PDB file of C-alpha atoms in Angstrom:
ATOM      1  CA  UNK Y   1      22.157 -47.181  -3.614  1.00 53.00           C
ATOM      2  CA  UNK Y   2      21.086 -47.404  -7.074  1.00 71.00           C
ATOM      3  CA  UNK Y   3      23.732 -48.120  -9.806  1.00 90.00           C
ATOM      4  CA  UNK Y   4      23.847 -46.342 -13.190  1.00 94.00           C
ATOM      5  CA  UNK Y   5      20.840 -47.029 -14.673  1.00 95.00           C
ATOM      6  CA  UNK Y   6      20.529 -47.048 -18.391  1.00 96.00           C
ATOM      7  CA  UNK Y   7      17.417 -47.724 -20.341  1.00 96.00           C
ATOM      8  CA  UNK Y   8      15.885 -49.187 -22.680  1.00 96.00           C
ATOM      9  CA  UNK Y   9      17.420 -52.055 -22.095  1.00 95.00           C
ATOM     10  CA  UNK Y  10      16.697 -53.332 -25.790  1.00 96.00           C
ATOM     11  CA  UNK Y  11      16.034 -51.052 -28.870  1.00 97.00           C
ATOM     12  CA  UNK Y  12      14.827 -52.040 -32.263  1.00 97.00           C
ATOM     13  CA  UNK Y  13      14.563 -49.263 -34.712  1.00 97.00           C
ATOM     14  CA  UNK Y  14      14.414 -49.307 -38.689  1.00 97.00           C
ATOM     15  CA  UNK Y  15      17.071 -47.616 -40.785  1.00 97.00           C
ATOM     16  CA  UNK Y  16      16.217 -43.755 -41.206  1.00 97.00           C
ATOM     17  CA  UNK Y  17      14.471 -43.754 -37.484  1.00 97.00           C
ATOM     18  CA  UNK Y  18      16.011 -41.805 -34.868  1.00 98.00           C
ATOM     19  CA  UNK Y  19      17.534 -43.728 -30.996  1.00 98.00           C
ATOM     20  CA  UNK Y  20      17.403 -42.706 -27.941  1.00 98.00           C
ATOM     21  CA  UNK Y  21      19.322 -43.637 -25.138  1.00 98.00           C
ATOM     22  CA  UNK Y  22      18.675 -42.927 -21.536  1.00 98.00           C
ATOM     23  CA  UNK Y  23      21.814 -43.216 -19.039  1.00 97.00           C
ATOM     24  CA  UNK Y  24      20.418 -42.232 -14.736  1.00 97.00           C
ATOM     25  CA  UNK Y  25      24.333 -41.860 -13.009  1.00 95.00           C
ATOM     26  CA  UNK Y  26      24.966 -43.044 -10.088  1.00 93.00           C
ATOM     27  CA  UNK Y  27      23.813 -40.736  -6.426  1.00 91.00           C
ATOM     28  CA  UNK Y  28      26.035 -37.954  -6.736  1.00 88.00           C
ATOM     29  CA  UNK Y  29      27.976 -38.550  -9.548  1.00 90.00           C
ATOM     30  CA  UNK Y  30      27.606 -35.536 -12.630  1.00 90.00           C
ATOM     31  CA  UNK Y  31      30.390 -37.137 -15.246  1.00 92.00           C
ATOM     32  CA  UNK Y  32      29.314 -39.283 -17.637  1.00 94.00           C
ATOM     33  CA  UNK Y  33      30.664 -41.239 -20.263  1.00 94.00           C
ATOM     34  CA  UNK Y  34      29.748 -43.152 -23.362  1.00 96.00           C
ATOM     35  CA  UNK Y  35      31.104 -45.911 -25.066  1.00 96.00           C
ATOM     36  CA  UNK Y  36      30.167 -48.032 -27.985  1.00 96.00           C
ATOM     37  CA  UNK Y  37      30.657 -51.829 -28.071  1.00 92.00           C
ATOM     38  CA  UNK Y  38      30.452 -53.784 -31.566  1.00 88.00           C
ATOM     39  CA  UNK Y  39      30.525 -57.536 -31.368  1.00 81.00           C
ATOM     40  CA  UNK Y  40      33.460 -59.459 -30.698  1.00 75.00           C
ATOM     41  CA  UNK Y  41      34.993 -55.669 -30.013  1.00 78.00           C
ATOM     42  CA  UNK Y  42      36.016 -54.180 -26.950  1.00 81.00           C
ATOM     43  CA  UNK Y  43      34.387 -50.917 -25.522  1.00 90.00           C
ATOM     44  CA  UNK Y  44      35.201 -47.616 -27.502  1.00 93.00           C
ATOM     45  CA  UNK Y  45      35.200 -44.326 -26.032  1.00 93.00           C
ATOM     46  CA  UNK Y  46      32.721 -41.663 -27.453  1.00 95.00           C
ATOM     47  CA  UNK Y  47      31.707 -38.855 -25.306  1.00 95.00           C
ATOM     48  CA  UNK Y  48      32.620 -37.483 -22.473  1.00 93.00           C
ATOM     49  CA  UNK Y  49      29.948 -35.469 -20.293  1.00 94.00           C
ATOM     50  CA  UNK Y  50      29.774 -33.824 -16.969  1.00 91.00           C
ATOM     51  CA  UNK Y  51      26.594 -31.478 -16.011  1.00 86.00           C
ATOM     52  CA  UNK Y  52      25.510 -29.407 -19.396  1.00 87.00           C
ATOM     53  CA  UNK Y  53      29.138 -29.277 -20.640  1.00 92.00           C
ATOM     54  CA  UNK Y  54      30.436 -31.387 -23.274  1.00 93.00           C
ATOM     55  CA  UNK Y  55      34.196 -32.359 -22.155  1.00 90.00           C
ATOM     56  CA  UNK Y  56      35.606 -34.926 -24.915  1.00 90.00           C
ATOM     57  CA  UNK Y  57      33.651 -35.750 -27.444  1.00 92.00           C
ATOM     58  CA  UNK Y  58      36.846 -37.060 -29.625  1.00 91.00           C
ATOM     59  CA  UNK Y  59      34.754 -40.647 -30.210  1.00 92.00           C
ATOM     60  CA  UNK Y  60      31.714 -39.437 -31.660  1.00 94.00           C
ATOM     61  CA  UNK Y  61      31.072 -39.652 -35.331  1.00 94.00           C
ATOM     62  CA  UNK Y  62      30.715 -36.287 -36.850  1.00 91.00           C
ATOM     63  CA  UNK Y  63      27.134 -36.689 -38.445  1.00 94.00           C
ATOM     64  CA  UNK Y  64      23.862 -38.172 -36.616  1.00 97.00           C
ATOM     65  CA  UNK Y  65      25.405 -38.825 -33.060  1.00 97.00           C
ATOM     66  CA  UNK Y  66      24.647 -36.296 -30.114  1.00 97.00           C
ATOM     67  CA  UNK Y  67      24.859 -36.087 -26.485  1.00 97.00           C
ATOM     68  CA  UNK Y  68      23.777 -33.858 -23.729  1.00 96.00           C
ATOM     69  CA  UNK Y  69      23.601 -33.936 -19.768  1.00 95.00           C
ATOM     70  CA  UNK Y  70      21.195 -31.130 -18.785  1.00 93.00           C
ATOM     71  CA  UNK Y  71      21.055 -30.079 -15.216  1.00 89.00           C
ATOM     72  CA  UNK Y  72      17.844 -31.729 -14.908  1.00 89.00           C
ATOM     73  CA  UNK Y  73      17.275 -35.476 -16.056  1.00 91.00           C
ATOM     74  CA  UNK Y  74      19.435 -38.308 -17.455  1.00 95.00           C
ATOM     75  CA  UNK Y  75      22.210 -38.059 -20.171  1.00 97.00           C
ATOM     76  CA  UNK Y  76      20.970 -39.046 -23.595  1.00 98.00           C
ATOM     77  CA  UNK Y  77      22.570 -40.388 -26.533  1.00 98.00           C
ATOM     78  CA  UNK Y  78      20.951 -39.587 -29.725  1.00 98.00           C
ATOM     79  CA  UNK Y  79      21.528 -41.286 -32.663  1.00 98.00           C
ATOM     80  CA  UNK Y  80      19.671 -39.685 -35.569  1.00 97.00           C
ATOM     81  CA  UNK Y  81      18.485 -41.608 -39.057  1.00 97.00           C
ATOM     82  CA  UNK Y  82      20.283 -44.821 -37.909  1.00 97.00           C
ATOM     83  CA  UNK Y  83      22.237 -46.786 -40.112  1.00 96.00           C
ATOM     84  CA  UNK Y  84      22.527 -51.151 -39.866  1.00 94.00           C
ATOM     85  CA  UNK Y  85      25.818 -50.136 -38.601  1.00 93.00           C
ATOM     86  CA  UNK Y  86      24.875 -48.311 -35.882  1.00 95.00           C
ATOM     87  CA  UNK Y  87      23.918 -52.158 -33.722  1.00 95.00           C
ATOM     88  CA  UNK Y  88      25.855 -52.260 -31.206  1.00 96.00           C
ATOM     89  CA  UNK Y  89      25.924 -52.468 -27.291  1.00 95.00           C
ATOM     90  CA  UNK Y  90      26.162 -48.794 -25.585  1.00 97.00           C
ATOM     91  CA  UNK Y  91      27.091 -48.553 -22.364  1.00 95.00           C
ATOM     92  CA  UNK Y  92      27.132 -45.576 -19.982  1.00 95.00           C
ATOM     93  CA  UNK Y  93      29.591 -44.967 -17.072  1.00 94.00           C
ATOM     94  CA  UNK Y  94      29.546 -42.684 -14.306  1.00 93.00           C
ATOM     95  CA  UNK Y  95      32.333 -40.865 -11.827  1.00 90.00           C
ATOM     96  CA  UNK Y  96      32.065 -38.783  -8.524  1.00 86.00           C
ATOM     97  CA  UNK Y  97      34.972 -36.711 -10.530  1.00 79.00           C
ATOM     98  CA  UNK Y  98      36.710 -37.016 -13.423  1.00 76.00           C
ATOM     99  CA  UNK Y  99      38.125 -40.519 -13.973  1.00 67.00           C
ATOM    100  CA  UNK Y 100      41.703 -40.746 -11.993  1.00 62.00           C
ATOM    101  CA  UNK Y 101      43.024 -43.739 -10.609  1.00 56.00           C
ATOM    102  CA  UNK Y 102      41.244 -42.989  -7.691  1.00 66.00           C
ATOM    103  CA  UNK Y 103      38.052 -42.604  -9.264  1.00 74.00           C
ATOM    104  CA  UNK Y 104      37.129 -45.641 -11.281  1.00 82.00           C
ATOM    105  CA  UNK Y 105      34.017 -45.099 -13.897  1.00 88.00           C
ATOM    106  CA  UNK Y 106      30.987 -47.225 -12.758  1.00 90.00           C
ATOM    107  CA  UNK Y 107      29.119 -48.669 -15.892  1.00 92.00           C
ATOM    108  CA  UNK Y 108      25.328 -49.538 -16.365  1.00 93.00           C
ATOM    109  CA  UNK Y 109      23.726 -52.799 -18.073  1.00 92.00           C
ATOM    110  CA  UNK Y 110      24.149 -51.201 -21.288  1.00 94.00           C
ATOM    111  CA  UNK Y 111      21.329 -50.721 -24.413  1.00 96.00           C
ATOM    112  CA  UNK Y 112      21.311 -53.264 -27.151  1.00 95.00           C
ATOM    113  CA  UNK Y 113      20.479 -51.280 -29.915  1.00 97.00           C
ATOM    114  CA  UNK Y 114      19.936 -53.235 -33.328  1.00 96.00           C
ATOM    115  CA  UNK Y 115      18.720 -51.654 -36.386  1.00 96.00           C
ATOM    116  CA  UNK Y 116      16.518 -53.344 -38.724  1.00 93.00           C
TER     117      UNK Y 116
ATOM    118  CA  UNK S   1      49.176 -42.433 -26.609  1.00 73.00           C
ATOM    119  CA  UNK S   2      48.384 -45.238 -24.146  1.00 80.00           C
ATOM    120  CA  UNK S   3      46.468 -48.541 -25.214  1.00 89.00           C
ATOM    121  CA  UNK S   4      46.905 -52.057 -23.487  1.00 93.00           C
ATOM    122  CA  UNK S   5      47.142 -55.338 -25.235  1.00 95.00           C
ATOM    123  CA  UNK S   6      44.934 -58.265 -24.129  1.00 96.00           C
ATOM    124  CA  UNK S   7      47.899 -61.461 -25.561  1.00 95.00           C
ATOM    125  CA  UNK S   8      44.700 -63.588 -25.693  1.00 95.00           C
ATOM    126  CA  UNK S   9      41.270 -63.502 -27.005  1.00 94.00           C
ATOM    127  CA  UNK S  10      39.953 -66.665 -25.435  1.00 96.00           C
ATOM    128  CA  UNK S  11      41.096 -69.153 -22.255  1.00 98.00           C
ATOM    129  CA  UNK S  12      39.758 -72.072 -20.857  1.00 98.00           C
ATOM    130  CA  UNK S  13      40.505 -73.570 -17.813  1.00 97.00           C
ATOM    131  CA  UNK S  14      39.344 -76.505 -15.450  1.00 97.00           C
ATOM    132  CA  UNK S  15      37.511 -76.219 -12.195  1.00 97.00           C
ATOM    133  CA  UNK S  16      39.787 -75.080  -9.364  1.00 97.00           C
ATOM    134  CA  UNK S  17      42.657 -74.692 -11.458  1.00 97.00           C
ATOM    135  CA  UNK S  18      44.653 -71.054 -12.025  1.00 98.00           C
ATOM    136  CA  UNK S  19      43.484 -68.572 -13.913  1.00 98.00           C
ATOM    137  CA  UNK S  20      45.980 -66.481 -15.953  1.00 98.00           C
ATOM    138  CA  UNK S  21      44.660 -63.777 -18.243  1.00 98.00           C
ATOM    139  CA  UNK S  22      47.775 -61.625 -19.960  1.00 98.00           C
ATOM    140  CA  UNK S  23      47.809 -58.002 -20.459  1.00 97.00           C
ATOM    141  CA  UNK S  24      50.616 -55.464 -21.728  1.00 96.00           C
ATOM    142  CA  UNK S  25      50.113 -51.634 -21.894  1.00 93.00           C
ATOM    143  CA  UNK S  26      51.871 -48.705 -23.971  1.00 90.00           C
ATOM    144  CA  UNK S  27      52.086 -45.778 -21.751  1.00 81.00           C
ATOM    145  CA  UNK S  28      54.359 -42.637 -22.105  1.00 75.00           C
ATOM    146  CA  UNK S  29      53.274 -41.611 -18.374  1.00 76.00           C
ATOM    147  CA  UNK S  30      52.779 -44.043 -15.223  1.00 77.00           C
ATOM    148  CA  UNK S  31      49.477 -45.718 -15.943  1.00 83.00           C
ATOM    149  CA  UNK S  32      46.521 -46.289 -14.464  1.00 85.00           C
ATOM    150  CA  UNK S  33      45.053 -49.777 -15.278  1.00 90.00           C
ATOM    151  CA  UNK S  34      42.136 -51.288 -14.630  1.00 92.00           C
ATOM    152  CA  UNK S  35      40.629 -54.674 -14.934  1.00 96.00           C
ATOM    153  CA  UNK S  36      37.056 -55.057 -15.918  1.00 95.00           C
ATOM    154  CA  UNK S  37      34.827 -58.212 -16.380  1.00 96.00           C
ATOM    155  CA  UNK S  38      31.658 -58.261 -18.059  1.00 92.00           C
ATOM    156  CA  UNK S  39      28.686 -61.180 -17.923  1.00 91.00           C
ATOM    157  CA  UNK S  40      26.966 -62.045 -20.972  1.00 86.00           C
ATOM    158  CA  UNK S  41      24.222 -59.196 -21.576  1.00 78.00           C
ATOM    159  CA  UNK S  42      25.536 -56.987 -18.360  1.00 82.00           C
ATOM    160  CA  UNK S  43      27.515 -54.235 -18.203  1.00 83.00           C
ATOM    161  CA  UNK S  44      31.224 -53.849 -16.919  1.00 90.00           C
ATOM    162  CA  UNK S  45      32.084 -54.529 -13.129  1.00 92.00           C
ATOM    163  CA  UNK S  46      35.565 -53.213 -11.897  1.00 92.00           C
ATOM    164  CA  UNK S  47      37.592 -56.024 -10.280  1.00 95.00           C
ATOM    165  CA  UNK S  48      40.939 -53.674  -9.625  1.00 93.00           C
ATOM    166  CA  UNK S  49      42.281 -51.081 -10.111  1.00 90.00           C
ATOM    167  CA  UNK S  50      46.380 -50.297  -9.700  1.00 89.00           C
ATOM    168  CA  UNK S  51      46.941 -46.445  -7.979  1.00 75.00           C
ATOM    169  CA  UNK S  52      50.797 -47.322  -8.039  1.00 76.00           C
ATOM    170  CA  UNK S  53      50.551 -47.536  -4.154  1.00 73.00           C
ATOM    171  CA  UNK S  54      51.448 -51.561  -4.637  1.00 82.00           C
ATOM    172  CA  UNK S  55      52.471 -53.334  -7.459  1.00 88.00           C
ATOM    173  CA  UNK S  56      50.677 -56.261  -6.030  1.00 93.00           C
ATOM    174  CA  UNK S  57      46.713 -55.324  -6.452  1.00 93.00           C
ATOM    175  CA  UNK S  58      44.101 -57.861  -4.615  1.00 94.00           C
ATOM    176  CA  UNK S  59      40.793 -57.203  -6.469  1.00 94.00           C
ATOM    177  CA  UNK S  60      37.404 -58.455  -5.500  1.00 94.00           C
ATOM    178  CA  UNK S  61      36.277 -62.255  -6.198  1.00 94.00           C
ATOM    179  CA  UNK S  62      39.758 -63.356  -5.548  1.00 96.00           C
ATOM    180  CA  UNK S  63      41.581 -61.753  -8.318  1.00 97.00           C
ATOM    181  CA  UNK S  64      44.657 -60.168  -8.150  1.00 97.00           C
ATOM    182  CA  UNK S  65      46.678 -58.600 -10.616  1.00 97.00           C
ATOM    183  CA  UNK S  66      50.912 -57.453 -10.449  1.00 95.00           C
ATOM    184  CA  UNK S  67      51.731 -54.470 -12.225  1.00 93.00           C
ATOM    185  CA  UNK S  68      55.754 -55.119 -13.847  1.00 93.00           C
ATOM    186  CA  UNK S  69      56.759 -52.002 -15.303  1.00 90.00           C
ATOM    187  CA  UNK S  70      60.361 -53.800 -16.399  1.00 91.00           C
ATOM    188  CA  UNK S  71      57.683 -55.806 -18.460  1.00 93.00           C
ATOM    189  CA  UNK S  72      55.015 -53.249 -19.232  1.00 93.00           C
ATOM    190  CA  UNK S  73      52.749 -56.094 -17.992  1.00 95.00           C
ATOM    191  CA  UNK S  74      49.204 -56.173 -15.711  1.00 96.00           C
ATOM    192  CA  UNK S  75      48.457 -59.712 -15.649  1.00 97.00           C
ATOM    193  CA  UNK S  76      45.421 -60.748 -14.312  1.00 98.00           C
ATOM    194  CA  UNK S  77      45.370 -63.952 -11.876  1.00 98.00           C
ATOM    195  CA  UNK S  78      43.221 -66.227  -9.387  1.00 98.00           C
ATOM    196  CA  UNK S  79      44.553 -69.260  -7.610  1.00 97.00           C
ATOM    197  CA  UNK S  80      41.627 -71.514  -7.980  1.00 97.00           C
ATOM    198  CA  UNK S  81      38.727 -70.972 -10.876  1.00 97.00           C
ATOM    199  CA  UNK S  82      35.100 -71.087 -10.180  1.00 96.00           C
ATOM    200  CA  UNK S  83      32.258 -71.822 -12.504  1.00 96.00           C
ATOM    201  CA  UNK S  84      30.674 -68.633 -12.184  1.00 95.00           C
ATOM    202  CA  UNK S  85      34.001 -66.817 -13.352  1.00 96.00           C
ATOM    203  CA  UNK S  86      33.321 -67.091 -16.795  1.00 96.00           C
ATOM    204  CA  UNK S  87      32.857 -64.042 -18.267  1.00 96.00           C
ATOM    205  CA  UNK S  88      34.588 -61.381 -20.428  1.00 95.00           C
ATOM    206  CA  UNK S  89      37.450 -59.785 -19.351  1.00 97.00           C
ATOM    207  CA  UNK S  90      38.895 -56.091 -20.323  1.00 95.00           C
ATOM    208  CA  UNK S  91      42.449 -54.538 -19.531  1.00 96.00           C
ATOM    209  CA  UNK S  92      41.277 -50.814 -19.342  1.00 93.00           C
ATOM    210  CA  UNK S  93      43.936 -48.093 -18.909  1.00 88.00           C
ATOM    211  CA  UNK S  94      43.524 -44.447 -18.773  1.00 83.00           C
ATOM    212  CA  UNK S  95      43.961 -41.856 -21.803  1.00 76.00           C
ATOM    213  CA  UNK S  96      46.873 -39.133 -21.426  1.00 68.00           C
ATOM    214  CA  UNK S  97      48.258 -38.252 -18.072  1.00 59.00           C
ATOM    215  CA  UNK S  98      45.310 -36.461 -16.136  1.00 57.00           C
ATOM    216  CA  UNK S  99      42.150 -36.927 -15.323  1.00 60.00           C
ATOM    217  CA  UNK S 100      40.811 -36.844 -18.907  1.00 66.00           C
ATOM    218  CA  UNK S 101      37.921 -39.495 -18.746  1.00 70.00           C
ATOM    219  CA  UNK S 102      38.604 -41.368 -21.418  1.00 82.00           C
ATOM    220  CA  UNK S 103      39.383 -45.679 -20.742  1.00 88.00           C
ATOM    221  CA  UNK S 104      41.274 -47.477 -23.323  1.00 90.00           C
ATOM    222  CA  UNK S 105      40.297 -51.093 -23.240  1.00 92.00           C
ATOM    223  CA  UNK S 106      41.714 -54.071 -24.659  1.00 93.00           C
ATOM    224  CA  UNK S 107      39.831 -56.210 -26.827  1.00 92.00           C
ATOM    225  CA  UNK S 108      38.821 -58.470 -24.607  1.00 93.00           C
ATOM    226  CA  UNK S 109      39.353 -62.045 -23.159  1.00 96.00           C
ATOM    227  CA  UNK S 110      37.189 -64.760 -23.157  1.00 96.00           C
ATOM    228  CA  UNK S 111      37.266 -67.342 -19.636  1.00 97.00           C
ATOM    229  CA  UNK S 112      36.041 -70.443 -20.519  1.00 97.00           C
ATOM    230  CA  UNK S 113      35.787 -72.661 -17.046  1.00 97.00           C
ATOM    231  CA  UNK S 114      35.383 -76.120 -17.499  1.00 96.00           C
ATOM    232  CA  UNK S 115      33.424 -78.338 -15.052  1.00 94.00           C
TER     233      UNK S 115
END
């Protein structure tokens, strides 16, 4: 039972270039979620997704960040003419249903983007 | 607004000997708090979670946490440290009073285990 798999793993891109960011859920699971980790920070929420509907999006920043889930395929994070603030770890969590006490978000190994 | 307050960013400890990491949340409904631990380079694995069922919550690896809402405290413990414990640790609680999706996590602690 495969966990939430996110990939790359590692990205390098030059300032101006656009990211990509794959997130997989876990079996059965159609919310996911976002976050963005700087260094020596703690996770920060960004988006909130469940199947082709955007639910909270209250993290992302206005300009060059998107996200979609489409019915078909993994969730992608797209980060457009990146900035040397953009490095940062982002990680991708998945639920059965939205996140209750009950229903804890399972998180992936995360993409280490850095920007050259 | 919730948000939880990890009291400190970095603890070592021996061997064998208790582990005590400190956490206090801000919550205008009855939380739910989690605690997460992350490996250098991994991503987050949930060690507990409290569902105000028990205030006493036994979490996986050994780890327990008590939930004191006369101190707004979820303080993280294990009896006896291990080697392989050191890692990050995150007090997560939950945004707003529903299922809204959105984790609030502390900024982190740092476990430091000694040989």
């Amino acid at each position: 039972n495969a966990g939430v798999m996110q990939n790359p793993r590692h990205l390098v891109r030059r300032r101006g270039q656009e990211a990509r960011l794959r997130c997989s859920p876990m079996k059965g699971h159609s919310h996911v979620y976002w976050y963005r980790q700087l260094p020596e920070e703690g996770l920060k929420f960004m988006v909130y997704l469940q199947k082709e509907n955007i639910i909270d999006e209250s993290g992302m920043p206005k300009e060059r960040f998107s996200a979609e889930f489409p019915k078909e395929g993994p969730s992608i994070l797209r980060i457009q003419q990146v900035v040397r603030g953009d490095s940062a770890a982002y990680f991708c969590a998945s639920s059965i249903s939205p996140t209750g006490s009950n229903q804890p978000q399972h998180f992936g190994d995360g993409t280490r983007l850095s920007i050259l | 607004a919730q948000s939880v307050t990890q009291l400190d960013s970095h603890v070592s400890v021996s061997e064998g000997t208790p582990v005590l990491l400190r956490c206090n949340y801000s919550s205008s409904y009855s939380p739910s708090l989690f605690w997460y631990v992350q490996h250098p380079n991994k991503g987050l694995q949930l060690l507990l979670k409290y569902t105000s069922a028990a205030t006493l919550v036994k979490g996986i690896n050994g780890f327990e946490a008590e939930f004191k809402k006369s101190e707004t405290s979820f303080h993280l413990t294990k009896p006896s440290a291990h080697m392989s414990d050191a890692a990050e640790y995150f007090c997560v609680v939950i945004h707003g009073s529903g299922n809204t999706g959105k984790l609030i996590f502390g900024q982190g602690t740092t476990l430091q285990v000694k040989p």
